[in-house]
Amino acid sequence: IITSLVFLLMVVTFPISGWFALKIVPTYERIIIFRLGRIQVPRGPGVVLLLPFIDHWQRVDLRTRAFNVPPCKLTSKDGAIISMGADVQFRVWDPVLSVMMVKDLITATRMTAQNAMTKTLMKRSLHEIQVEKLKIGEQLLLEINNMTKSWGLEVDRVELIMEAVLQPPKENLVGPLATVPPVPGLEGLDGTIQQLAAHFFSDTLALAGNRTSAAEAAESVEMVNEVEPPTALLLTATGSARRKPSADELFSAVEPVLSEALVGQVGASYQVNIALPSGAWSTYFIDLSSGSGRAGCGMPDGSPDVILEVAEKDLQDLFLGDLRPLSAYMSGRLQVKGDLHLALKLEELVKAMKQHR
């Protein structure tokens, strides 16, 4: 009754009421309306009608925006004190959640990013922070998105910025070098100390002129490289060239990774249409909606929750961890038909495959 009366009043007083009741919404914005306290579906773009007195509204910008996390003092794992900040890019994918779930979106996201950055960096040494800054940024991106996805917000990029090293690490490398174990036992040391110790022994043995021992020391130096991440099991090496797996090989590698825990995290069924280099299309499915999950060639049982279209090369990069689903979608390399939120949950499958390797 109240809505009808207000609408009637607006018609009677038109066109004067039109100046207050009609709003023009650009393509990159949506208007969220609370009518008598109840939220309405997002309106826009175009001309939107608002009822005076009973409608309260708020604009939501869907464009990618950015903010910076102010530099703060952190203590790394090895006792170094650093001043570290970050630049964060984000966008709103659900305007209703962004209005209902949090009052100040940027402030809440900045605090979330700062807390995640602090917890992550305190577990790493100064050397790891300096060398693996990009990898840490990708890890922070996933952690922040896990916290903000319920707000209707999606973080696209996190870039760490080290302002200064206020205090060097407390560890003294001179002492351990004087008491290093013999070369065959270098495996138990940290990566940096192991390299220095191997270098120390190789120089000492070279001066002694013992060729056999020098060869063993050279082998011990090569052992340092074994701490690097192993090549993915799906890649086969022939000499120096490596061949990426086909779509059939990729989905064969997916089957052992599936589990009830992964089904509980994802809870969706996917149909994957793959564009082959020959120009033909091949269809596969990943069912993570019940049981322990299934994956294979062909159409899924029933109607899939999400249909994905991707080139075979991009699928290889996705499953091998070289390309994230969010980045693939943003760059247009991954086409999604259905719920985007469920599509991005494929990140859990990629993480499980990394752990399995």
CSV table of C-alpha atoms in Angstrom, one decimal:
chain,number,residue,atom,x,y,z
A,1,ILE,CA,0.0,0.0,0.0
A,2,ILE,CA,2.8,2.4,0.9
A,3,THR,CA,4.7,1.7,-2.3
A,4,SER,CA,1.5,2.2,-4.4
A,5,LEU,CA,0.8,5.5,-2.7
A,6,VAL,CA,4.3,6.8,-3.2
A,7,PHE,CA,4.2,5.7,-6.8
A,8,LEU,CA,0.9,7.5,-7.3
A,9,LEU,CA,2.3,10.6,-5.7
A,10,MET,CA,5.2,10.5,-8.0
A,11,VAL,CA,2.9,10.2,-11.1
A,12,VAL,CA,0.8,13.1,-9.9
A,13,THR,CA,3.8,15.4,-9.3
A,14,PHE,CA,5.5,14.4,-12.6
A,15,PRO,CA,7.6,15.9,-14.2
A,16,ILE,CA,8.9,17.6,-11.1
A,17,SER,CA,9.4,14.3,-9.3
A,18,GLY,CA,11.3,13.0,-12.3
A,19,TRP,CA,14.3,15.1,-11.4
A,20,PHE,CA,14.6,13.2,-8.1
A,21,ALA,CA,13.2,9.7,-9.1
A,22,LEU,CA,15.2,9.0,-12.3
A,23,LYS,CA,18.9,8.2,-12.1
A,24,ILE,CA,21.3,7.5,-15.0
A,25,VAL,CA,23.6,4.6,-14.2
A,26,PRO,CA,26.7,4.2,-16.5
A,27,THR,CA,27.8,0.7,-17.7
A,28,TYR,CA,30.5,0.3,-15.1
A,29,GLU,CA,28.2,0.9,-12.1
A,30,ARG,CA,25.2,-0.7,-10.5
A,31,ILE,CA,22.7,0.8,-8.1
A,32,ILE,CA,21.7,-1.2,-5.0
A,33,ILE,CA,18.2,-0.2,-3.7
A,34,PHE,CA,16.8,-0.8,-0.2
A,35,ARG,CA,13.0,-0.4,-0.4
A,36,LEU,CA,11.5,-0.1,3.0
A,37,GLY,CA,14.6,-1.8,4.3
A,38,ARG,CA,14.5,-4.8,1.9
A,39,ILE,CA,17.2,-5.1,-0.7
A,40,GLN,CA,16.2,-5.2,-4.4
A,41,VAL,CA,18.1,-6.8,-7.3
A,42,PRO,CA,20.9,-4.6,-8.7
A,43,ARG,CA,19.7,-1.9,-11.2
A,44,GLY,CA,21.5,-0.6,-14.2
A,45,PRO,CA,23.1,0.3,-16.5
A,46,GLY,CA,20.7,2.9,-18.0
A,47,VAL,CA,17.8,4.8,-16.5
A,48,VAL,CA,16.7,3.6,-13.0
A,49,LEU,CA,13.5,4.6,-11.3
A,50,LEU,CA,13.7,5.4,-7.6
A,51,LEU,CA,10.7,5.9,-5.4
A,52,PRO,CA,11.0,9.0,-3.1
A,53,PHE,CA,10.9,8.6,0.7
A,54,ILE,CA,10.9,4.8,0.7
A,55,ASP,CA,14.0,4.0,-1.4
A,56,HIS,CA,17.5,4.3,-0.1
A,57,TRP,CA,20.2,3.5,-2.7
A,58,GLN,CA,23.9,3.2,-3.1
A,59,ARG,CA,26.2,3.1,-6.2
A,60,VAL,CA,28.7,0.3,-6.6
A,61,ASP,CA,31.7,0.7,-9.0
A,62,LEU,CA,32.5,-2.5,-10.9
A,63,ARG,CA,35.8,-1.3,-12.3
A,64,THR,CA,39.2,-2.6,-11.2
A,65,ARG,CA,40.5,-0.3,-8.4
A,66,ALA,CA,43.7,-0.3,-6.3
A,67,PHE,CA,44.9,0.7,-2.9
A,68,ASN,CA,48.2,0.4,-1.0
A,69,VAL,CA,49.0,-1.3,2.2
A,70,PRO,CA,51.1,1.2,4.2
A,71,PRO,CA,54.7,0.0,5.0
A,72,CYS,CA,54.9,-1.6,8.4
A,73,LYS,CA,57.8,-3.1,10.4
A,74,LEU,CA,58.1,-6.9,10.3
A,75,THR,CA,60.4,-9.4,11.9
A,76,SER,CA,61.4,-12.2,9.5
A,77,LYS,CA,62.1,-15.8,10.6
A,78,ASP,CA,65.8,-15.2,10.8
A,79,GLY,CA,65.5,-12.1,13.0
A,80,ALA,CA,65.8,-9.4,10.3
A,81,ILE,CA,63.6,-6.3,10.7
A,82,ILE,CA,62.2,-5.0,7.4
A,83,SER,CA,59.7,-2.3,6.3
A,84,MET,CA,57.3,-3.9,3.9
A,85,GLY,CA,54.2,-2.6,2.1
A,86,ALA,CA,52.1,-3.8,-0.9
A,87,ASP,CA,49.9,-2.6,-3.8
A,88,VAL,CA,46.6,-4.4,-4.2
A,89,GLN,CA,44.3,-4.4,-7.2
A,90,PHE,CA,40.7,-5.6,-6.8
A,91,ARG,CA,37.2,-5.4,-8.3
A,92,VAL,CA,33.7,-6.1,-7.2
A,93,TRP,CA,32.0,-9.1,-8.8
A,94,ASP,CA,28.8,-9.2,-6.7
A,95,PRO,CA,27.5,-5.7,-5.9
A,96,VAL,CA,24.8,-7.0,-3.5
A,97,LEU,CA,27.3,-8.8,-1.3
A,98,SER,CA,29.7,-5.9,-1.3
A,99,VAL,CA,27.0,-3.7,0.2
A,100,MET,CA,25.5,-6.2,2.6
A,101,MET,CA,28.5,-7.9,4.0
A,102,VAL,CA,30.9,-5.1,4.8
A,103,LYS,CA,30.5,-1.4,5.6
A,104,ASP,CA,33.8,0.0,4.3
A,105,LEU,CA,35.1,-2.3,1.5
A,106,ILE,CA,38.5,-0.8,1.0
A,107,THR,CA,39.4,-0.4,4.7
A,108,ALA,CA,38.3,-4.0,5.4
A,109,THR,CA,40.3,-5.4,2.5
A,110,ARG,CA,43.4,-3.3,3.4
A,111,MET,CA,43.3,-4.7,7.0
A,112,THR,CA,42.8,-8.2,5.7
A,113,ALA,CA,45.8,-7.9,3.2
A,114,GLN,CA,48.0,-6.4,5.9
A,115,ASN,CA,47.2,-9.2,8.4
A,116,ALA,CA,47.8,-11.9,5.7
A,117,MET,CA,51.1,-10.2,4.7
A,118,THR,CA,52.3,-10.0,8.3
A,119,LYS,CA,51.6,-13.7,9.1
A,120,THR,CA,53.1,-14.9,5.8
A,121,LEU,CA,56.4,-12.9,6.0
A,122,MET,CA,57.0,-13.7,9.6
A,123,LYS,CA,57.4,-17.4,8.6
A,124,ARG,CA,60.1,-16.7,6.0
A,125,SER,CA,63.7,-15.6,6.1
A,126,LEU,CA,65.0,-12.3,4.6
A,127,HIS,CA,66.6,-14.2,1.7
A,128,GLU,CA,63.4,-16.0,0.9
A,129,ILE,CA,61.4,-12.8,0.9
A,130,GLN,CA,63.9,-11.1,-1.5
A,131,VAL,CA,64.1,-14.0,-3.9
A,132,GLU,CA,60.5,-15.3,-3.8
A,133,LYS,CA,58.7,-12.0,-3.7
A,134,LEU,CA,56.5,-12.9,-6.7
A,135,LYS,CA,55.7,-16.3,-5.4
A,136,ILE,CA,54.7,-14.9,-2.0
A,137,GLY,CA,52.5,-12.3,-3.7
A,138,GLU,CA,50.6,-15.1,-5.5
A,139,GLN,CA,50.2,-16.9,-2.2
A,140,LEU,CA,48.9,-13.8,-0.6
A,141,LEU,CA,46.5,-13.4,-3.5
A,142,LEU,CA,44.9,-16.7,-2.8
A,143,GLU,CA,44.7,-16.2,1.0
A,144,ILE,CA,43.1,-12.7,0.6
A,145,ASN,CA,40.6,-14.0,-1.9
A,146,ASN,CA,39.6,-16.8,0.4
A,147,MET,CA,38.7,-14.2,3.0
A,148,THR,CA,37.1,-11.6,0.7
A,149,LYS,CA,35.1,-13.9,-1.7
A,150,SER,CA,32.1,-13.8,0.7
A,151,TRP,CA,32.2,-10.0,0.4
A,152,GLY,CA,31.6,-10.1,-3.3
A,153,LEU,CA,35.1,-8.8,-3.9
A,154,GLU,CA,37.9,-10.4,-6.0
A,155,VAL,CA,41.6,-9.4,-5.6
A,156,ASP,CA,43.4,-9.5,-9.0
A,157,ARG,CA,47.0,-8.7,-8.1
A,158,VAL,CA,49.2,-8.3,-5.0
A,159,GLU,CA,52.7,-6.8,-5.4
A,160,LEU,CA,55.0,-6.7,-2.4
A,161,ILE,CA,57.2,-3.6,-2.0
A,162,MET,CA,60.2,-3.7,0.4
A,163,GLU,CA,60.9,-0.2,1.6
A,164,ALA,CA,64.1,-0.9,3.6
A,165,VAL,CA,65.9,-3.5,5.6
A,166,LEU,CA,66.1,-1.9,9.1
A,167,GLN,CA,68.1,-4.6,10.7
A,168,PRO,CA,70.1,-7.5,9.1
A,169,PRO,CA,69.5,-11.1,10.1
A,170,LYS,CA,70.8,-12.2,13.5
A,171,GLU,CA,72.3,-15.4,12.2
A,172,ASN,CA,76.1,-15.4,11.8
A,173,LEU,CA,77.2,-17.5,8.9
A,174,VAL,CA,80.9,-17.5,10.0
A,175,GLY,CA,80.5,-19.8,13.0
A,176,PRO,CA,78.6,-22.6,11.1
A,177,LEU,CA,81.2,-22.5,8.3
A,178,ALA,CA,84.0,-23.4,10.8
A,179,THR,CA,82.1,-26.4,12.1
A,180,VAL,CA,80.4,-27.8,9.0
A,181,PRO,CA,80.0,-31.6,8.7
A,182,PRO,CA,81.7,-33.5,6.0
A,183,VAL,CA,80.5,-33.1,2.4
A,184,PRO,CA,78.1,-36.2,2.3
A,185,GLY,CA,76.2,-34.7,5.3
A,186,LEU,CA,75.4,-31.3,3.8
A,187,GLU,CA,71.8,-32.3,3.0
A,188,GLY,CA,70.6,-31.4,6.5
A,189,LEU,CA,71.7,-27.8,6.3
A,190,ASP,CA,69.7,-24.8,5.0
A,191,GLY,CA,70.0,-23.9,1.3
A,192,THR,CA,72.3,-20.9,1.8
A,193,ILE,CA,74.6,-22.5,4.4
A,194,GLN,CA,74.7,-25.7,2.3
A,195,GLN,CA,76.0,-23.7,-0.8
A,196,LEU,CA,78.6,-21.9,1.2
A,197,ALA,CA,79.8,-25.0,2.9
A,198,ALA,CA,80.0,-26.9,-0.4
A,199,HIS,CA,82.0,-24.0,-1.9
A,200,PHE,CA,84.3,-24.0,1.2
A,201,PHE,CA,85.1,-27.7,0.9
A,202,SER,CA,85.6,-27.6,-2.9
A,203,ASP,CA,88.1,-24.8,-2.5
A,204,THR,CA,89.9,-26.5,0.3
A,205,LEU,CA,90.2,-29.8,-1.5
A,206,ALA,CA,91.3,-28.1,-4.7
A,207,LEU,CA,94.2,-26.6,-2.8
A,208,ALA,CA,95.1,-30.0,-1.4
A,209,GLY,CA,95.4,-31.3,-4.9
A,210,ASN,CA,93.3,-34.4,-4.3
A,211,ARG,CA,91.4,-34.9,-7.6
A,212,THR,CA,89.2,-37.7,-6.3
A,213,SER,CA,88.0,-35.7,-3.3
A,214,ALA,CA,87.6,-32.7,-5.5
A,215,ALA,CA,85.3,-34.7,-7.8
A,216,GLU,CA,83.2,-35.7,-4.7
A,217,ALA,CA,83.0,-32.1,-3.6
A,218,ALA,CA,81.8,-31.1,-7.1
A,219,GLU,CA,79.1,-33.8,-6.8
A,220,SER,CA,78.1,-32.3,-3.4
A,221,VAL,CA,77.7,-28.9,-5.0
A,222,GLU,CA,75.4,-30.4,-7.5
A,223,MET,CA,73.4,-31.8,-4.6
A,224,VAL,CA,72.5,-28.3,-3.6
A,225,ASN,CA,70.4,-28.0,-6.8
A,226,GLU,CA,68.3,-30.9,-5.6
A,227,VAL,CA,66.5,-28.7,-3.2
A,228,GLU,CA,64.9,-26.8,-6.1
A,229,PRO,CA,61.3,-27.7,-6.9
A,230,PRO,CA,61.2,-31.0,-8.9
A,231,THR,CA,59.9,-30.9,-12.5
A,232,ALA,CA,56.3,-31.8,-12.7
A,233,LEU,CA,55.7,-35.5,-13.1
A,234,LEU,CA,53.5,-34.8,-16.1
A,235,LEU,CA,56.4,-33.4,-18.1
A,236,THR,CA,58.6,-35.9,-20.0
A,237,ALA,CA,62.1,-35.0,-20.8
A,238,THR,CA,64.0,-36.0,-24.0
A,239,GLY,CA,67.5,-34.6,-23.8
A,240,SER,CA,67.0,-30.9,-23.1
A,241,ALA,CA,63.5,-30.7,-24.7
A,242,ARG,CA,60.4,-31.2,-22.6
A,243,ARG,CA,57.0,-32.2,-24.0
A,244,LYS,CA,53.8,-31.0,-22.4
A,245,PRO,CA,51.1,-33.6,-21.9
A,246,SER,CA,48.1,-34.0,-24.0
A,247,ALA,CA,44.5,-33.5,-22.8
A,248,ASP,CA,44.1,-37.2,-22.3
A,249,GLU,CA,47.2,-37.4,-20.2
A,250,LEU,CA,46.2,-34.4,-18.1
A,251,PHE,CA,42.8,-35.9,-17.2
A,252,SER,CA,44.4,-39.2,-16.5
A,253,ALA,CA,46.5,-37.4,-14.0
A,254,VAL,CA,43.5,-35.7,-12.4
A,255,GLU,CA,41.8,-39.0,-11.4
A,256,PRO,CA,44.3,-40.0,-8.6
A,257,VAL,CA,44.0,-36.5,-7.1
A,258,LEU,CA,40.2,-36.6,-6.5
A,259,SER,CA,39.0,-37.2,-3.0
A,260,GLU,CA,36.0,-36.6,-0.8
A,261,ALA,CA,37.8,-33.7,0.9
A,262,LEU,CA,38.2,-32.0,-2.5
A,263,VAL,CA,34.5,-32.7,-3.4
A,264,GLY,CA,33.6,-31.0,-0.1
A,265,GLN,CA,35.6,-27.9,-1.0
A,266,VAL,CA,34.4,-27.6,-4.6
A,267,GLY,CA,31.0,-29.2,-4.8
A,268,ALA,CA,30.3,-28.7,-8.5
A,269,SER,CA,30.3,-30.5,-11.9
A,270,TYR,CA,32.3,-29.1,-14.8
A,271,GLN,CA,32.2,-29.7,-18.6
A,272,VAL,CA,35.4,-28.8,-20.3
A,273,ASN,CA,35.4,-28.1,-24.0
A,274,ILE,CA,39.0,-28.1,-25.3
A,275,ALA,CA,40.1,-26.5,-28.6
A,276,LEU,CA,42.8,-28.8,-30.1
A,277,PRO,CA,45.6,-27.4,-32.3
A,278,SER,CA,44.0,-29.1,-35.3
A,279,GLY,CA,40.9,-26.9,-34.9
A,280,ALA,CA,38.7,-29.7,-33.5
A,281,TRP,CA,37.0,-29.7,-30.1
A,282,SER,CA,37.2,-32.4,-27.5
A,283,THR,CA,34.9,-32.7,-24.5
A,284,TYR,CA,35.9,-33.8,-21.0
A,285,PHE,CA,34.2,-33.7,-17.5
A,286,ILE,CA,35.3,-33.2,-13.9
A,287,ASP,CA,32.5,-34.2,-11.5
A,288,LEU,CA,33.3,-32.9,-8.0
A,289,SER,CA,29.7,-32.8,-6.8
A,290,SER,CA,29.4,-36.2,-5.0
A,291,GLY,CA,31.4,-39.1,-3.6
A,292,SER,CA,35.1,-39.0,-4.3
A,293,GLY,CA,34.7,-37.3,-7.7
A,294,ARG,CA,35.2,-38.5,-11.2
A,295,ALA,CA,37.0,-37.2,-14.3
A,296,GLY,CA,37.3,-38.4,-17.9
A,297,CYS,CA,36.4,-38.0,-21.5
A,298,GLY,CA,32.9,-37.2,-22.7
A,299,MET,CA,29.9,-35.5,-21.3
A,300,PRO,CA,29.2,-35.4,-17.5
A,301,ASP,CA,26.2,-37.2,-16.0
A,302,GLY,CA,23.3,-34.8,-15.9
A,303,SER,CA,23.6,-31.0,-16.4
A,304,PRO,CA,27.0,-29.5,-15.5
A,305,ASP,CA,27.1,-26.5,-13.1
A,306,VAL,CA,29.8,-24.8,-15.2
A,307,ILE,CA,30.9,-25.1,-18.9
A,308,LEU,CA,34.5,-24.2,-19.5
A,309,GLU,CA,36.0,-23.5,-23.0
A,310,VAL,CA,39.8,-23.4,-23.2
A,311,ALA,CA,42.6,-24.1,-25.7
A,312,GLU,CA,44.7,-27.2,-25.0
A,313,LYS,CA,47.9,-25.1,-24.5
A,314,ASP,CA,46.1,-23.0,-21.8
A,315,LEU,CA,44.7,-26.1,-20.2
A,316,GLN,CA,48.2,-27.5,-19.9
A,317,ASP,CA,49.3,-24.3,-18.2
A,318,LEU,CA,46.3,-24.4,-15.8
A,319,PHE,CA,46.9,-28.0,-14.7
A,320,LEU,CA,50.7,-27.6,-14.4
A,321,GLY,CA,50.3,-24.5,-12.2
A,322,ASP,CA,51.8,-22.0,-14.8
A,323,LEU,CA,48.5,-20.2,-15.2
A,324,ARG,CA,45.8,-19.5,-12.5
A,325,PRO,CA,42.1,-19.8,-13.3
A,326,LEU,CA,41.5,-16.2,-12.3
A,327,SER,CA,44.2,-14.9,-14.5
A,328,ALA,CA,43.1,-17.1,-17.4
A,329,TYR,CA,39.5,-15.8,-17.1
A,330,MET,CA,40.6,-12.1,-16.8
A,331,SER,CA,42.8,-12.4,-19.9
A,332,GLY,CA,40.1,-14.2,-22.0
A,333,ARG,CA,41.9,-17.5,-22.3
A,334,LEU,CA,39.3,-19.3,-20.2
A,335,GLN,CA,35.6,-18.9,-21.2
A,336,VAL,CA,33.0,-19.5,-18.5
A,337,LYS,CA,29.4,-20.4,-19.0
A,338,GLY,CA,27.7,-20.6,-15.6
A,339,ASP,CA,28.6,-19.5,-12.1
A,340,LEU,CA,31.9,-17.7,-12.1
A,341,HIS,CA,32.4,-18.3,-8.4
A,342,LEU,CA,32.2,-22.1,-9.0
A,343,ALA,CA,34.5,-21.9,-12.0
A,344,LEU,CA,37.2,-20.3,-9.9
A,345,LYS,CA,37.0,-23.1,-7.4
A,346,LEU,CA,39.1,-25.1,-9.9
A,347,GLU,CA,42.0,-23.4,-8.0
A,348,GLU,CA,41.5,-26.1,-5.3
A,349,LEU,CA,42.0,-28.9,-7.9
A,350,VAL,CA,45.2,-27.2,-9.2
A,351,LYS,CA,46.5,-26.9,-5.6
A,352,ALA,CA,45.7,-30.6,-5.0
A,353,MET,CA,47.6,-31.6,-8.1
A,354,LYS,CA,50.6,-29.6,-7.0
A,355,GLN,CA,50.6,-31.3,-3.7
A,356,HIS,CA,50.2,-34.7,-5.3
A,357,ARG,CA,53.3,-34.1,-7.5
